[in-house]
Amino acid sequence: MGVELVRDNDLAETIAAMFRARVRDMPQNNLRQADIPKGAQAIPNPIGTAPGLLCELGDKVVYAVPGVPYEMQMMVAERVIPDLLRRAGDASVIVSRSLKTWGTSESGLAEQIAHRLDALDERGNPTIAFLARGIEGLVVRITAKGATVDEASALVADEEKELRAILGDLVFGVDDETMEYAVLDRLRPLGWTLGVAESLTGGLIGARIVNVPGASEVFRGTIGSYATDVKRSILGVTAESVVSEEAARQMAVGAQRVLGADVGIAATGVAGPTEQDGVAVGTRLPGDRERLRQFSTISLLNMLRQRLDALRGT
């Protein structure tokens, strides 16, 4: 900007207060975050110490935000985009909703709703986008534009109804809802508890479940039975191959018994780099080790979700 930096004392106090709240000493170096270019505006950051910046350069504007994803996304959504819309003189409102799905491929999903895509292409509003997000599922995002929030939301709701009628139980959640949230949401009203045994996934299933608020009401725990002797001694697996369907069933029964759970599920398989017990790496699911773990986690939880829905008759 070609101007000097100026200390924003209010911003400096906000940063210091954040350190005090965490019972930590603030390094003096952090005060540099309160120095902003003369004439610029600070964009508040309620979840971090680094503010953003809004800098006007003649008839142009530069926005600078921290790279931490949560902080960046919040600032862009709450400050940057509204400021851009104001400057553009655009009074319209944009509303989005994401339908999370699992159980088919991205191309299969597109094929199922191809006629909706064609219809919306002609109208131009709302629009649909596909996002493959690994353990978060295949996402169908509906975005609509309207003069008001209510108008845009109504367009999104109408399209969501159309898509749900087509996709059925492929949809397991919306927006921030995860597969593990969907499973716990079905177990809770039944009063059932869940126990997990994990080999291939190495604790990922349990880690995802405990991220859901209130998981302790349902989740009994997970047994990381990565080694063959642990499968046999702790879970009682007698199957000749520990990467077989029979072994997975015995692991699930073992988790149910050892953890005192109403429902037991288990994951076993071969993540690589070489085959095991004659079973190839990723026989049913594609990808490297990390993607195999992610896809196994969401696929197993999805099987449980569908089983619970069948028991409830939904």
mmCIF file with all atom_site columns, C-alpha atoms in Angstrom, residues 172-310:
data_model
loop_
_atom_site.group_PDB
_atom_site.id
_atom_site.type_symbol
_atom_site.label_atom_id
_atom_site.label_alt_id
_atom_site.label_comp_id
_atom_site.label_asym_id
_atom_site.label_entity_id
_atom_site.label_seq_id
_atom_site.pdbx_PDB_ins_code
_atom_site.Cartn_x
_atom_site.Cartn_y
_atom_site.Cartn_z
_atom_site.occupancy
_atom_site.B_iso_or_equiv
_atom_site.pdbx_formal_charge
_atom_site.auth_seq_id
_atom_site.auth_comp_id
_atom_site.auth_asym_id
_atom_site.auth_atom_id
_atom_site.pdbx_PDB_model_num
ATOM 1   C CA . PHE A 1 172 ? -27.408 -39.640 4.949  1.00 0.00 ? 172 PHE A CA 1
ATOM 2   C CA . GLY A 1 173 ? -27.117 -36.021 6.052  1.00 0.00 ? 173 GLY A CA 1
ATOM 3   C CA . VAL A 1 174 ? -27.073 -32.339 5.171  1.00 0.00 ? 174 VAL A CA 1
ATOM 4   C CA . ASP A 1 175 ? -24.414 -29.645 5.461  1.00 0.00 ? 175 ASP A CA 1
ATOM 5   C CA . ASP A 1 176 ? -22.157 -30.448 8.457  1.00 0.00 ? 176 ASP A CA 1
ATOM 6   C CA . GLU A 1 177 ? -23.880 -33.716 9.408  1.00 0.00 ? 177 GLU A CA 1
ATOM 7   C CA . THR A 1 178 ? -21.528 -36.705 9.171  1.00 0.00 ? 178 THR A CA 1
ATOM 8   C CA . MET A 1 179 ? -22.160 -40.410 8.709  1.00 0.00 ? 179 MET A CA 1
ATOM 9   C CA . GLU A 1 180 ? -21.230 -41.053 12.338 1.00 0.00 ? 180 GLU A CA 1
ATOM 10  C CA . TYR A 1 181 ? -23.770 -38.413 13.385 1.00 0.00 ? 181 TYR A CA 1
ATOM 11  C CA . ALA A 1 182 ? -26.426 -40.208 11.324 1.00 0.00 ? 182 ALA A CA 1
ATOM 12  C CA . VAL A 1 183 ? -25.627 -43.545 13.007 1.00 0.00 ? 183 VAL A CA 1
ATOM 13  C CA . LEU A 1 184 ? -25.693 -42.181 16.559 1.00 0.00 ? 184 LEU A CA 1
ATOM 14  C CA . ASP A 1 185 ? -28.885 -40.292 15.763 1.00 0.00 ? 185 ASP A CA 1
ATOM 15  C CA . ARG A 1 186 ? -30.546 -43.629 14.946 1.00 0.00 ? 186 ARG A CA 1
ATOM 16  C CA . LEU A 1 187 ? -29.114 -45.588 17.872 1.00 0.00 ? 187 LEU A CA 1
ATOM 17  C CA . ARG A 1 188 ? -29.979 -43.008 20.531 1.00 0.00 ? 188 ARG A CA 1
ATOM 18  C CA . PRO A 1 189 ? -33.815 -43.239 20.368 1.00 0.00 ? 189 PRO A CA 1
ATOM 19  C CA . LEU A 1 190 ? -33.553 -47.043 20.404 1.00 0.00 ? 190 LEU A CA 1
ATOM 20  C CA . GLY A 1 191 ? -31.534 -46.897 23.615 1.00 0.00 ? 191 GLY A CA 1
ATOM 21  C CA . TRP A 1 192 ? -28.847 -49.072 21.996 1.00 0.00 ? 192 TRP A CA 1
ATOM 22  C CA . THR A 1 193 ? -25.096 -48.815 22.547 1.00 0.00 ? 193 THR A CA 1
ATOM 23  C CA . LEU A 1 194 ? -22.340 -49.376 20.002 1.00 0.00 ? 194 LEU A CA 1
ATOM 24  C CA . GLY A 1 195 ? -19.010 -51.192 20.216 1.00 0.00 ? 195 GLY A CA 1
ATOM 25  C CA . VAL A 1 196 ? -16.374 -51.271 17.472 1.00 0.00 ? 196 VAL A CA 1
ATOM 26  C CA . ALA A 1 197 ? -13.460 -53.536 16.593 1.00 0.00 ? 197 ALA A CA 1
ATOM 27  C CA . GLU A 1 198 ? -10.948 -52.088 14.138 1.00 0.00 ? 198 GLU A CA 1
ATOM 28  C CA . SER A 1 199 ? -8.047  -53.584 12.244 1.00 0.00 ? 199 SER A CA 1
ATOM 29  C CA . LEU A 1 200 ? -7.809  -51.973 8.806  1.00 0.00 ? 200 LEU A CA 1
ATOM 30  C CA . THR A 1 201 ? -9.125  -48.608 10.026 1.00 0.00 ? 201 THR A CA 1
ATOM 31  C CA . GLY A 1 202 ? -6.744  -48.466 12.999 1.00 0.00 ? 202 GLY A CA 1
ATOM 32  C CA . GLY A 1 203 ? -9.012  -46.447 15.324 1.00 0.00 ? 203 GLY A CA 1
ATOM 33  C CA . LEU A 1 204 ? -10.399 -44.055 12.709 1.00 0.00 ? 204 LEU A CA 1
ATOM 34  C CA . ILE A 1 205 ? -13.996 -45.198 13.252 1.00 0.00 ? 205 ILE A CA 1
ATOM 35  C CA . GLY A 1 206 ? -13.808 -44.550 16.990 1.00 0.00 ? 206 GLY A CA 1
ATOM 36  C CA . ALA A 1 207 ? -12.069 -41.211 16.472 1.00 0.00 ? 207 ALA A CA 1
ATOM 37  C CA . ARG A 1 208 ? -14.812 -40.064 14.113 1.00 0.00 ? 208 ARG A CA 1
ATOM 38  C CA . ILE A 1 209 ? -17.591 -41.177 16.438 1.00 0.00 ? 209 ILE A CA 1
ATOM 39  C CA . VAL A 1 210 ? -16.252 -39.350 19.497 1.00 0.00 ? 210 VAL A CA 1
ATOM 40  C CA . ASN A 1 211 ? -16.233 -36.104 17.500 1.00 0.00 ? 211 ASN A CA 1
ATOM 41  C CA . VAL A 1 212 ? -20.037 -36.148 17.657 1.00 0.00 ? 212 VAL A CA 1
ATOM 42  C CA . PRO A 1 213 ? -21.392 -34.246 20.686 1.00 0.00 ? 213 PRO A CA 1
ATOM 43  C CA . GLY A 1 214 ? -23.211 -36.620 23.027 1.00 0.00 ? 214 GLY A CA 1
ATOM 44  C CA . ALA A 1 215 ? -21.454 -39.706 21.645 1.00 0.00 ? 215 ALA A CA 1
ATOM 45  C CA . SER A 1 216 ? -20.887 -40.993 25.188 1.00 0.00 ? 216 SER A CA 1
ATOM 46  C CA . GLU A 1 217 ? -24.614 -41.737 25.474 1.00 0.00 ? 217 GLU A CA 1
ATOM 47  C CA . VAL A 1 218 ? -24.259 -44.410 22.789 1.00 0.00 ? 218 VAL A CA 1
ATOM 48  C CA . PHE A 1 219 ? -20.601 -45.256 22.142 1.00 0.00 ? 219 PHE A CA 1
ATOM 49  C CA . ARG A 1 220 ? -18.993 -47.879 24.379 1.00 0.00 ? 220 ARG A CA 1
ATOM 50  C CA . GLY A 1 221 ? -15.569 -47.793 22.752 1.00 0.00 ? 221 GLY A CA 1
ATOM 51  C CA . THR A 1 222 ? -13.347 -49.229 20.069 1.00 0.00 ? 222 THR A CA 1
ATOM 52  C CA . ILE A 1 223 ? -10.833 -52.070 20.201 1.00 0.00 ? 223 ILE A CA 1
ATOM 53  C CA . GLY A 1 224 ? -7.791  -51.503 17.999 1.00 0.00 ? 224 GLY A CA 1
ATOM 54  C CA . SER A 1 225 ? -7.223  -55.136 17.072 1.00 0.00 ? 225 SER A CA 1
ATOM 55  C CA . TYR A 1 226 ? -4.556  -54.537 14.445 1.00 0.00 ? 226 TYR A CA 1
ATOM 56  C CA . ALA A 1 227 ? -2.416  -57.602 15.241 1.00 0.00 ? 227 ALA A CA 1
ATOM 57  C CA . THR A 1 228 ? -3.673  -61.112 14.494 1.00 0.00 ? 228 THR A CA 1
ATOM 58  C CA . ASP A 1 229 ? -3.019  -62.361 18.036 1.00 0.00 ? 229 ASP A CA 1
ATOM 59  C CA . VAL A 1 230 ? -5.110  -59.487 19.452 1.00 0.00 ? 230 VAL A CA 1
ATOM 60  C CA . LYS A 1 231 ? -8.010  -60.480 17.219 1.00 0.00 ? 231 LYS A CA 1
ATOM 61  C CA . ARG A 1 232 ? -7.776  -64.013 18.546 1.00 0.00 ? 232 ARG A CA 1
ATOM 62  C CA . SER A 1 233 ? -7.017  -63.395 22.237 1.00 0.00 ? 233 SER A CA 1
ATOM 63  C CA . ILE A 1 234 ? -9.236  -60.375 22.871 1.00 0.00 ? 234 ILE A CA 1
ATOM 64  C CA . LEU A 1 235 ? -12.038 -60.772 20.361 1.00 0.00 ? 235 LEU A CA 1
ATOM 65  C CA . GLY A 1 236 ? -12.103 -64.561 20.088 1.00 0.00 ? 236 GLY A CA 1
ATOM 66  C CA . VAL A 1 237 ? -11.555 -64.739 16.335 1.00 0.00 ? 237 VAL A CA 1
ATOM 67  C CA . THR A 1 238 ? -11.141 -68.367 15.210 1.00 0.00 ? 238 THR A CA 1
ATOM 68  C CA . ALA A 1 239 ? -11.398 -67.844 11.437 1.00 0.00 ? 239 ALA A CA 1
ATOM 69  C CA . GLU A 1 240 ? -8.384  -69.156 9.565  1.00 0.00 ? 240 GLU A CA 1
ATOM 70  C CA . SER A 1 241 ? -7.949  -65.872 7.699  1.00 0.00 ? 241 SER A CA 1
ATOM 71  C CA . VAL A 1 242 ? -8.234  -62.654 9.701  1.00 0.00 ? 242 VAL A CA 1
ATOM 72  C CA . VAL A 1 243 ? -9.105  -60.651 6.580  1.00 0.00 ? 243 VAL A CA 1
ATOM 73  C CA . SER A 1 244 ? -12.207 -62.655 5.731  1.00 0.00 ? 244 SER A CA 1
ATOM 74  C CA . GLU A 1 245 ? -15.930 -62.067 6.051  1.00 0.00 ? 245 GLU A CA 1
ATOM 75  C CA . GLU A 1 246 ? -16.046 -64.689 8.796  1.00 0.00 ? 246 GLU A CA 1
ATOM 76  C CA . ALA A 1 247 ? -13.299 -62.901 10.742 1.00 0.00 ? 247 ALA A CA 1
ATOM 77  C CA . ALA A 1 248 ? -15.107 -59.554 10.433 1.00 0.00 ? 248 ALA A CA 1
ATOM 78  C CA . ARG A 1 249 ? -18.297 -61.121 11.794 1.00 0.00 ? 249 ARG A CA 1
ATOM 79  C CA . GLN A 1 250 ? -16.417 -62.701 14.710 1.00 0.00 ? 250 GLN A CA 1
ATOM 80  C CA . MET A 1 251 ? -14.690 -59.394 15.457 1.00 0.00 ? 251 MET A CA 1
ATOM 81  C CA . ALA A 1 252 ? -18.052 -57.616 15.583 1.00 0.00 ? 252 ALA A CA 1
ATOM 82  C CA . VAL A 1 253 ? -19.459 -60.233 17.950 1.00 0.00 ? 253 VAL A CA 1
ATOM 83  C CA . GLY A 1 254 ? -16.298 -59.939 20.040 1.00 0.00 ? 254 GLY A CA 1
ATOM 84  C CA . ALA A 1 255 ? -16.620 -56.152 20.251 1.00 0.00 ? 255 ALA A CA 1
ATOM 85  C CA . GLN A 1 256 ? -20.235 -56.509 21.317 1.00 0.00 ? 256 GLN A CA 1
ATOM 86  C CA . ARG A 1 257 ? -19.255 -58.985 24.039 1.00 0.00 ? 257 ARG A CA 1
ATOM 87  C CA . VAL A 1 258 ? -16.069 -57.351 25.358 1.00 0.00 ? 258 VAL A CA 1
ATOM 88  C CA . LEU A 1 259 ? -17.485 -53.819 25.376 1.00 0.00 ? 259 LEU A CA 1
ATOM 89  C CA . GLY A 1 260 ? -20.927 -54.796 26.628 1.00 0.00 ? 260 GLY A CA 1
ATOM 90  C CA . ALA A 1 261 ? -22.629 -53.154 23.651 1.00 0.00 ? 261 ALA A CA 1
ATOM 91  C CA . ASP A 1 262 ? -25.999 -53.815 22.067 1.00 0.00 ? 262 ASP A CA 1
ATOM 92  C CA . VAL A 1 263 ? -24.536 -53.470 18.575 1.00 0.00 ? 263 VAL A CA 1
ATOM 93  C CA . GLY A 1 264 ? -21.094 -54.560 17.382 1.00 0.00 ? 264 GLY A CA 1
ATOM 94  C CA . ILE A 1 265 ? -19.408 -53.661 14.101 1.00 0.00 ? 265 ILE A CA 1
ATOM 95  C CA . ALA A 1 266 ? -15.919 -54.431 12.812 1.00 0.00 ? 266 ALA A CA 1
ATOM 96  C CA . ALA A 1 267 ? -13.520 -53.574 10.010 1.00 0.00 ? 267 ALA A CA 1
ATOM 97  C CA . THR A 1 268 ? -10.751 -55.796 8.697  1.00 0.00 ? 268 THR A CA 1
ATOM 98  C CA . GLY A 1 269 ? -8.927  -55.842 5.389  1.00 0.00 ? 269 GLY A CA 1
ATOM 99  C CA . VAL A 1 270 ? -5.672  -55.187 3.583  1.00 0.00 ? 270 VAL A CA 1
ATOM 100 C CA . ALA A 1 271 ? -4.424  -51.603 3.301  1.00 0.00 ? 271 ALA A CA 1
ATOM 101 C CA . GLY A 1 272 ? -1.111  -52.534 1.671  1.00 0.00 ? 272 GLY A CA 1
ATOM 102 C CA . PRO A 1 273 ? 1.531   -52.298 0.498  1.00 0.00 ? 273 PRO A CA 1
ATOM 103 C CA . THR A 1 274 ? 1.268   -56.086 -0.125 1.00 0.00 ? 274 THR A CA 1
ATOM 104 C CA . GLU A 1 275 ? -1.504  -58.661 -0.066 1.00 0.00 ? 275 GLU A CA 1
ATOM 105 C CA . GLN A 1 276 ? -2.328  -60.667 3.057  1.00 0.00 ? 276 GLN A CA 1
ATOM 106 C CA . ASP A 1 277 ? -3.733  -64.186 3.330  1.00 0.00 ? 277 ASP A CA 1
ATOM 107 C CA . GLY A 1 278 ? -4.168  -64.169 -0.429 1.00 0.00 ? 278 GLY A CA 1
ATOM 108 C CA . VAL A 1 279 ? -6.334  -61.026 -0.301 1.00 0.00 ? 279 VAL A CA 1
ATOM 109 C CA . ALA A 1 280 ? -5.258  -58.161 -2.567 1.00 0.00 ? 280 ALA A CA 1
ATOM 110 C CA . VAL A 1 281 ? -4.925  -54.575 -1.402 1.00 0.00 ? 281 VAL A CA 1
ATOM 111 C CA . GLY A 1 282 ? -8.211  -52.669 -1.710 1.00 0.00 ? 282 GLY A CA 1
ATOM 112 C CA . THR A 1 283 ? -10.135 -55.555 -3.287 1.00 0.00 ? 283 THR A CA 1
ATOM 113 C CA . ARG A 1 284 ? -13.506 -53.828 -2.843 1.00 0.00 ? 284 ARG A CA 1
ATOM 114 C CA . LEU A 1 285 ? -12.473 -50.225 -2.245 1.00 0.00 ? 285 LEU A CA 1
ATOM 115 C CA . PRO A 1 286 ? -10.012 -48.089 -4.260 1.00 0.00 ? 286 PRO A CA 1
ATOM 116 C CA . GLY A 1 287 ? -7.146  -45.842 -3.215 1.00 0.00 ? 287 GLY A CA 1
ATOM 117 C CA . ASP A 1 288 ? -4.021  -45.651 -1.111 1.00 0.00 ? 288 ASP A CA 1
ATOM 118 C CA . ARG A 1 289 ? -3.823  -46.579 2.587  1.00 0.00 ? 289 ARG A CA 1
ATOM 119 C CA . GLU A 1 290 ? -5.458  -43.391 3.835  1.00 0.00 ? 290 GLU A CA 1
ATOM 120 C CA . ARG A 1 291 ? -8.321  -43.486 1.360  1.00 0.00 ? 291 ARG A CA 1
ATOM 121 C CA . LEU A 1 292 ? -8.889  -47.188 2.083  1.00 0.00 ? 292 LEU A CA 1
ATOM 122 C CA . ARG A 1 293 ? -9.218  -46.362 5.780  1.00 0.00 ? 293 ARG A CA 1
ATOM 123 C CA . GLN A 1 294 ? -11.572 -43.463 5.063  1.00 0.00 ? 294 GLN A CA 1
ATOM 124 C CA . PHE A 1 295 ? -13.746 -45.362 2.596  1.00 0.00 ? 295 PHE A CA 1
ATOM 125 C CA . SER A 1 296 ? -13.870 -48.392 4.922  1.00 0.00 ? 296 SER A CA 1
ATOM 126 C CA . THR A 1 297 ? -14.988 -46.190 7.811  1.00 0.00 ? 297 THR A CA 1
ATOM 127 C CA . ILE A 1 298 ? -17.821 -44.438 5.992  1.00 0.00 ? 298 ILE A CA 1
ATOM 128 C CA . SER A 1 299 ? -18.889 -47.648 4.207  1.00 0.00 ? 299 SER A CA 1
ATOM 129 C CA . LEU A 1 300 ? -19.105 -49.663 7.432  1.00 0.00 ? 300 LEU A CA 1
ATOM 130 C CA . LEU A 1 301 ? -21.045 -46.943 9.227  1.00 0.00 ? 301 LEU A CA 1
ATOM 131 C CA . ASN A 1 302 ? -23.326 -46.647 6.214  1.00 0.00 ? 302 ASN A CA 1
ATOM 132 C CA . MET A 1 303 ? -24.085 -50.380 6.391  1.00 0.00 ? 303 MET A CA 1
ATOM 133 C CA . LEU A 1 304 ? -25.079 -49.916 10.025 1.00 0.00 ? 304 LEU A CA 1
ATOM 134 C CA . ARG A 1 305 ? -27.202 -46.866 9.167  1.00 0.00 ? 305 ARG A CA 1
ATOM 135 C CA . GLN A 1 306 ? -29.091 -48.815 6.505  1.00 0.00 ? 306 GLN A CA 1
ATOM 136 C CA . ARG A 1 307 ? -29.560 -51.800 8.823  1.00 0.00 ? 307 ARG A CA 1
ATOM 137 C CA . LEU A 1 308 ? -30.977 -49.563 11.556 1.00 0.00 ? 308 LEU A CA 1
ATOM 138 C CA . ASP A 1 309 ? -33.327 -47.888 9.052  1.00 0.00 ? 309 ASP A CA 1
ATOM 139 C CA . ALA A 1 310 ? -34.524 -51.324 7.909  1.00 0.00 ? 310 ALA A CA 1
#
